[in-house]
XYZ file of C-alpha atoms in Angstrom:
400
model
C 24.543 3.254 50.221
C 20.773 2.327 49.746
C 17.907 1.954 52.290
C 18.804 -1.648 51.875
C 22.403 -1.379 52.827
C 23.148 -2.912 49.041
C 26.024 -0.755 47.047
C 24.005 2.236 45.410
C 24.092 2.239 41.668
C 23.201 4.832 39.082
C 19.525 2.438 38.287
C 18.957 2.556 41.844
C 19.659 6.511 42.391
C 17.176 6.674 39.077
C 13.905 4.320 40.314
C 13.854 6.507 43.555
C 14.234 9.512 42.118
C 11.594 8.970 39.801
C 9.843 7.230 42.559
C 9.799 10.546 44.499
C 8.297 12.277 41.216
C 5.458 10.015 41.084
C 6.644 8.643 37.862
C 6.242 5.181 36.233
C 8.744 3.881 33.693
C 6.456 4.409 31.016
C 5.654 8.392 32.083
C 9.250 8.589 32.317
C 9.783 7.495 28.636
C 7.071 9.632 27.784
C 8.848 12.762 28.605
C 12.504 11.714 27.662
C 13.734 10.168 24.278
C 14.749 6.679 25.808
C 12.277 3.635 25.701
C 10.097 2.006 29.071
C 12.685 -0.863 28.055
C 15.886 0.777 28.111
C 14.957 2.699 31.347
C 14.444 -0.560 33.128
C 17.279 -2.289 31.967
C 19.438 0.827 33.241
C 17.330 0.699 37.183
C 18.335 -3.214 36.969
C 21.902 -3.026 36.176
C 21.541 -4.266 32.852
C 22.294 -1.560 30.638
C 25.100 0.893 31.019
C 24.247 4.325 32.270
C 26.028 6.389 29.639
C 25.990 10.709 30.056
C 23.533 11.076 27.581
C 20.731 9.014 29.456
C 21.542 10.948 32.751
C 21.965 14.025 31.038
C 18.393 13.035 29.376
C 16.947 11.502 32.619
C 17.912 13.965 35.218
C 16.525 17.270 32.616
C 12.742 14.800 32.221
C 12.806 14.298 36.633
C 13.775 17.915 37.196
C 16.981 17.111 38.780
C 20.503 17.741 39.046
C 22.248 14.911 37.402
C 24.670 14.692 40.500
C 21.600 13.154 41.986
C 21.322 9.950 39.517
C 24.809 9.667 39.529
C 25.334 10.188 42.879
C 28.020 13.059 43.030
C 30.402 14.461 44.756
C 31.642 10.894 45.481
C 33.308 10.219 48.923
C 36.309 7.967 49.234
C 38.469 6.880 51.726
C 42.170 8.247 51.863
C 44.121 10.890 49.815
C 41.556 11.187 47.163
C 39.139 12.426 49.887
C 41.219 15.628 50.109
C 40.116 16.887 46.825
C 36.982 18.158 48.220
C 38.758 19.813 50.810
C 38.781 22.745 48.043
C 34.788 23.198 47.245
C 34.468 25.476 50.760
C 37.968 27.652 50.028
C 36.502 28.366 46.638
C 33.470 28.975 47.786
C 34.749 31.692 50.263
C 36.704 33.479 47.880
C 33.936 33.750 45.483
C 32.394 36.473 48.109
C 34.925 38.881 46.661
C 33.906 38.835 43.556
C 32.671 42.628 43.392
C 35.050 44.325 45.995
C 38.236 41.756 46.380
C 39.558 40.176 49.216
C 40.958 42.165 52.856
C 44.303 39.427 51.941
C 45.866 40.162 55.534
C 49.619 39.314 53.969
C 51.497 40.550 51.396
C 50.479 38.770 47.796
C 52.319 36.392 45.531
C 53.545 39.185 42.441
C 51.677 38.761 39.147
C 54.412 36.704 37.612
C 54.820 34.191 40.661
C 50.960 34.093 40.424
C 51.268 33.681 36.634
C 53.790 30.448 36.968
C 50.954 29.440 39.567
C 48.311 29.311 37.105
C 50.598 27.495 34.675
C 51.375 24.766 37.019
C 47.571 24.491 37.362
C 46.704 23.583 33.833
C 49.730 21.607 33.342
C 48.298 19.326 36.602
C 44.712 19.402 34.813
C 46.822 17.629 31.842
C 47.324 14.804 33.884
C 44.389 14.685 36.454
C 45.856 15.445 39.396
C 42.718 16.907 40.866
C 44.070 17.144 44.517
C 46.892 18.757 43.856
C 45.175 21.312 41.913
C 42.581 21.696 44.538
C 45.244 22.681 46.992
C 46.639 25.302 45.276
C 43.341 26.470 43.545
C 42.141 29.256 45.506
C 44.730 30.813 47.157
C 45.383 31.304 43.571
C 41.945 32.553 42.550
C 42.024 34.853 45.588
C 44.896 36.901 45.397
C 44.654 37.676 41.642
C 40.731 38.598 42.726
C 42.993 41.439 45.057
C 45.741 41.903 41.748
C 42.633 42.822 39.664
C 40.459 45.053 42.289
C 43.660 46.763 43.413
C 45.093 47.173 39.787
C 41.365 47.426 37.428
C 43.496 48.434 34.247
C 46.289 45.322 34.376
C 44.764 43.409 31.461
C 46.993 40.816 32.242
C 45.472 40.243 36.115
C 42.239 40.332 34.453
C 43.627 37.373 31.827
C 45.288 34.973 34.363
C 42.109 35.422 36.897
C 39.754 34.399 33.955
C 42.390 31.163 33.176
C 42.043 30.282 37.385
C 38.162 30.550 37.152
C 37.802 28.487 34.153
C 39.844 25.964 36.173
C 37.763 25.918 39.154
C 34.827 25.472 36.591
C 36.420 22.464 35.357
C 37.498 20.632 38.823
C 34.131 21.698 40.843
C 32.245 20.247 37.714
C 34.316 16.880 37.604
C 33.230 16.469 40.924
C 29.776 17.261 41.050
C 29.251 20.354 42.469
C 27.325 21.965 39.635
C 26.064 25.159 41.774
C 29.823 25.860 42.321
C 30.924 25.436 38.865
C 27.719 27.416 37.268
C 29.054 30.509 39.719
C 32.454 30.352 39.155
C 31.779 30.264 35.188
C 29.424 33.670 35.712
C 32.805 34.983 37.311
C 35.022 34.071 34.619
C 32.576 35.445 32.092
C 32.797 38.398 33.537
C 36.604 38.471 33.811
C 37.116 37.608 30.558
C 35.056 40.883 29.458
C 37.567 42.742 31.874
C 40.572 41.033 29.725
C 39.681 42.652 26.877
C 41.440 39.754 25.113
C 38.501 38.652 22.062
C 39.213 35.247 22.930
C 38.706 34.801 26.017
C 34.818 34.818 25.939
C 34.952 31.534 23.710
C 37.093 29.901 26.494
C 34.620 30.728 28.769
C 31.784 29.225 25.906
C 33.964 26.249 25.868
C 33.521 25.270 29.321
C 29.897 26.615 29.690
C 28.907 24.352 26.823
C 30.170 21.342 29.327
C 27.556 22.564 31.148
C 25.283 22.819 29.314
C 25.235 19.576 27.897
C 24.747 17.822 31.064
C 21.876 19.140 31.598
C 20.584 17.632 28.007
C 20.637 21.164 26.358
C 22.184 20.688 22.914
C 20.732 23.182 21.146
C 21.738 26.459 23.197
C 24.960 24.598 23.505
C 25.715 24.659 19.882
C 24.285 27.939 19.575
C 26.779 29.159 22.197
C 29.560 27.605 20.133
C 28.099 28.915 16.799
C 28.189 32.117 18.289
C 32.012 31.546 19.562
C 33.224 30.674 16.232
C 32.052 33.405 14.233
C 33.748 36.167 17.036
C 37.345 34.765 16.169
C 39.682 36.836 14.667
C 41.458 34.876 12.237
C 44.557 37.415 12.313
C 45.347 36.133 15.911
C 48.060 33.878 16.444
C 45.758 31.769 18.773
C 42.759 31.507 16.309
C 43.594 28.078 14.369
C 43.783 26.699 18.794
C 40.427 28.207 19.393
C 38.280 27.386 16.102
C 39.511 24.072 16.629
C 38.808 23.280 19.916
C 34.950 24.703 19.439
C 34.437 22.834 16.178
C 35.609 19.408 17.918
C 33.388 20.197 21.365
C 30.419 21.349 18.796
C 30.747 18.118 17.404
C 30.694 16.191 20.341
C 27.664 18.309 21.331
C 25.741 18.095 17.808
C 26.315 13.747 18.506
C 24.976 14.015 21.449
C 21.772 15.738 19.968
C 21.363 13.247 17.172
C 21.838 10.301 19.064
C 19.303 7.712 18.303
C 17.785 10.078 15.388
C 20.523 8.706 12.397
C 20.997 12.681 11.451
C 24.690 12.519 12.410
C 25.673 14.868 9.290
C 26.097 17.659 11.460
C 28.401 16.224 13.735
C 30.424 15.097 11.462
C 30.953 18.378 9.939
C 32.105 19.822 12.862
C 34.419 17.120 13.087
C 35.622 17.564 9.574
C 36.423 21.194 9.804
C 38.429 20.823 12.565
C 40.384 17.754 10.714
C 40.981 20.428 7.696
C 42.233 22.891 10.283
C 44.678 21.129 11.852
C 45.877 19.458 8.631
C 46.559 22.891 7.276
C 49.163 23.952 9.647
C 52.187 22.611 11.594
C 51.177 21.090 15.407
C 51.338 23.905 17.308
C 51.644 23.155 21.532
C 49.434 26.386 22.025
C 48.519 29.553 24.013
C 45.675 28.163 26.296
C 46.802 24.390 26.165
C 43.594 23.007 24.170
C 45.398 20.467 22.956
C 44.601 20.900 19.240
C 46.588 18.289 17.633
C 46.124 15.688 15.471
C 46.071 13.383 18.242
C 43.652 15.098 19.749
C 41.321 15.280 16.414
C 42.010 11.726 16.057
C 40.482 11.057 19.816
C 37.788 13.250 19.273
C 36.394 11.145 16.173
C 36.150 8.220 18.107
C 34.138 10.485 20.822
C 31.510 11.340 18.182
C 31.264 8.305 17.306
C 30.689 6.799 20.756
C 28.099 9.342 20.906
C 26.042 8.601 17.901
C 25.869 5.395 19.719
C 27.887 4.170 16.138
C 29.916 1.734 18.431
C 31.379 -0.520 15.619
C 32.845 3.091 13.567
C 34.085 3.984 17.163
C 36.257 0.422 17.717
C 37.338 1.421 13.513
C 38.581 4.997 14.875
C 40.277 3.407 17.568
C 42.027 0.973 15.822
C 43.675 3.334 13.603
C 44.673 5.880 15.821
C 47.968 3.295 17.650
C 50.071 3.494 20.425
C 52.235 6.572 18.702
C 49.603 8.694 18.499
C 48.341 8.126 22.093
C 51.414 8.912 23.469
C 51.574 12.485 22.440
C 48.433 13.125 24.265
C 48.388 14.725 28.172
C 47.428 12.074 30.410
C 43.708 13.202 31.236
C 43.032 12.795 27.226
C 44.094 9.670 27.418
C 42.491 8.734 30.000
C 39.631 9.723 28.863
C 40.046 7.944 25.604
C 40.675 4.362 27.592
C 37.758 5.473 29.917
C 35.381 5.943 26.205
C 36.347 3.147 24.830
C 35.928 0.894 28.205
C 32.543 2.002 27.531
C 32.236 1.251 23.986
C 33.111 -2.709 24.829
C 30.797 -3.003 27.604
C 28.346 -2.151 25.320
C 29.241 -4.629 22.898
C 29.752 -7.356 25.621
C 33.826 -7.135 25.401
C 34.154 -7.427 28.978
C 38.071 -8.740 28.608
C 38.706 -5.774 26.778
C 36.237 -2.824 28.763
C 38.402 -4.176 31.856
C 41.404 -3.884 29.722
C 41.109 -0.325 29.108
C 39.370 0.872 31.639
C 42.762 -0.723 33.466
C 45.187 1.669 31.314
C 43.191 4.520 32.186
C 43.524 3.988 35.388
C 47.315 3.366 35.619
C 47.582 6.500 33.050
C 45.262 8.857 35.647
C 43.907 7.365 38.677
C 42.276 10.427 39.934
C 40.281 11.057 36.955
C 39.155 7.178 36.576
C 37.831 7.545 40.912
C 35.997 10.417 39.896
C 34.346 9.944 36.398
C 31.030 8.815 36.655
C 31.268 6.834 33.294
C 34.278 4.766 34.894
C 32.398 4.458 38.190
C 29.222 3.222 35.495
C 31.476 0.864 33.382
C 33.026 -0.948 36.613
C 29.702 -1.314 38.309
C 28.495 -3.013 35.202
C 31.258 -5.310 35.041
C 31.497 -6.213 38.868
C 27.529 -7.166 38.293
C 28.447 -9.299 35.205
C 31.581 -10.835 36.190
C 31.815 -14.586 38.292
C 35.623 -13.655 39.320
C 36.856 -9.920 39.322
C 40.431 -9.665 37.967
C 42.722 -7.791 39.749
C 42.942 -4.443 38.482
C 39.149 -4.498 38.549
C 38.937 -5.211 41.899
C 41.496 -2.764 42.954
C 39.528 -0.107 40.985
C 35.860 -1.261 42.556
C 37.594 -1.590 46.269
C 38.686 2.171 45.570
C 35.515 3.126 44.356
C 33.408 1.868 47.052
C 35.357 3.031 50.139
């Protein structure tokens, strides 16, 4: 909540921070790529705050984009639980150099191994809770199977798979700190792995990073970098090249947007469309999702990201209901969540609510914690006389 006792919004979070800095509207603009204009329409409510004006924002103020967005988020209920995690994984990063005193006997390797699976297969659908329960119990005894057994490649593997996973919940909640340590942790298990592509897994997520905090250019770099290290004689190379191309073009949007140079992006986006037409659909060894429903998704995400909104409605059109449903549910979601966004911005209200109402009954979780969801509903409740609802049951959740 504000000073005012009004609902806090992403413009408000914004005017105080740059309050704070001693910064008008027009010094902000000076110092980030978005007009006086557009920066006042987002403080008043009446522009959308998308990722890219945070991420822009928060790197011209200095601050951690949790701060305009207003991360971690607090709810009331189950969904509070999730958070429950950030302190256990904190704790069992203190091991990192000499592993953990475990007091029990461990889980074996292979129990620990079905462990991790279960993990990834509940980041499919969102279930952030769930994961965060099991999360570092996990982490921490394959910290002592790795310490205690230095040569088991395999330890060394599956820790490297847990620590990219607590990179990827403690980031969808806002705890950058935590998710910037963990990801200096998996780096350095995936060295211990000895498995070649591993470190691009680890670029993968770091380039997440990286892009929320507006840096394109060493985030594409990173991926460059990535791309040229894989081994095209491994059976999980076609999974790996194609999951960097589609997040470099997602990054290389993000650059351009605004600046009509969208060439690059969509070269990305077209080599990993010639990848995955040139072999069967393969369900993977890390579970990137490389698909052609996945590259079908993805083209509507550049798209939404060159701010090309009409190309983005084209891309969504054509992709149908078939091709949605073999996705996990968190890439759907995040689809519906996208293109919630996309009407918004071109005053489809019916239709933002619409989707932003299948992405919520496709992954609750994930809609309660995405900041974009959280930005799309506040816009609507603001421009809205009556509140259907699945709106309303969304907003009540929201703002518990």
């Amino acid at each position: 909540m504000s000073d005012d006792a009004t609902p806090d919004t992403v413009g408000k979070r914004l005017a105080r921070a740059r309050k704070r800095r001693n910064f008008t509207q027009l010094g902000l603009a000076e110092r980030s790529r978005y007009s006086r204009s557009h920066i006042a329409q987002v403080e008043t409510g009446r522009k959308v705050a998308t990722p890219a004006f945070v991420a822009g924002v928060a790197a011209a103020l200095g601050v951690d984009p949790a701060e305009i967005y207003g991360q971690p988020y607090r709810t009331q209920g189950h969904d509070d639980h999730v958070h429950a995690a950030i302190p256990e994984l904190r704790r069992v990063l203190v091991f990192v150099e000499i592993g953990p005193d475990l007091g029990r006997e461990p889980r074996g390797l292979d129990t620990l191994a079905a462990e991790v699976a279960t993990i990834r297969q509940l980041m499919t659908k969102a279930k952030l809770t769930k994961i965060g329960a099991r999360l570092p119990s996990v982490i921490e005894e394959l910290t002592y199977w790795a310490h205690e057994n230095p040569d088991d490649l395999r330890a060394w593997a599956l820790l490297s798979r847990a620590l990219r996973d607590g990179v990827s919940l403690t980031r969808r909640l806002g705890y950058g700190g935590d998710a910037l340590a963990l990801l200096e942790y998996a780096s350095a298990t995936a060295r211990r792995a000895q498995d070649p592509h591993l470190p691009a897994l680890v670029a993968l997520a770091r380039s997440l990073v990286l892009m929320g905090m507006d840096q394109h250019r060493p985030a594409l770099a990173l991926l460059d970098r990535a791309a040229a290290d894989i081994d095209p004689a491994r059976p999980d190379a076609a999974e790996v090249a194609g999951a960097v191309e589609l997040r470099s073009a997602v990054i290389a949007a993000r650059a351009a947007l605004g600046s009509g140079n969208d060439g690059e992006a969509w070269e990305y986006f077209g080599r990993a469309a010639e990848r995955v037409k040139a072999g069967p659909p393969n369900p993977g060894v890390h579970g990137l999702e490389f698909s052609p429903a996945n590259v079908a998704i993805h083209g509507a995400a550049v798209a939404v990201e060159l701010g090309d909104m009409d190309e983005a409605t084209r891309r969504d059109q054509r992709i149908g209901e078939q091709t949605l449903a073999a996705l996990p549910p968190e890439r759907r979601a995040h689809h519906e969540i996208d293109m919630s966004r996309v009407h918004v911005e071109t005053g489809e209200y019916g239709r933002a609510e619409r989707r932003l109402a299948e992405a919520d009954t496709i992954a609750p979780q994930m809609v309660t914690f995405h900041p974009t969801a959280r930005s799309v509903v506040s816009h609507l409740v603001d421009v809205r006389r009556t509140l259907p609802e699945p709106l309303r049951r969304i907003h009540a959740r929201m703002s518990a």
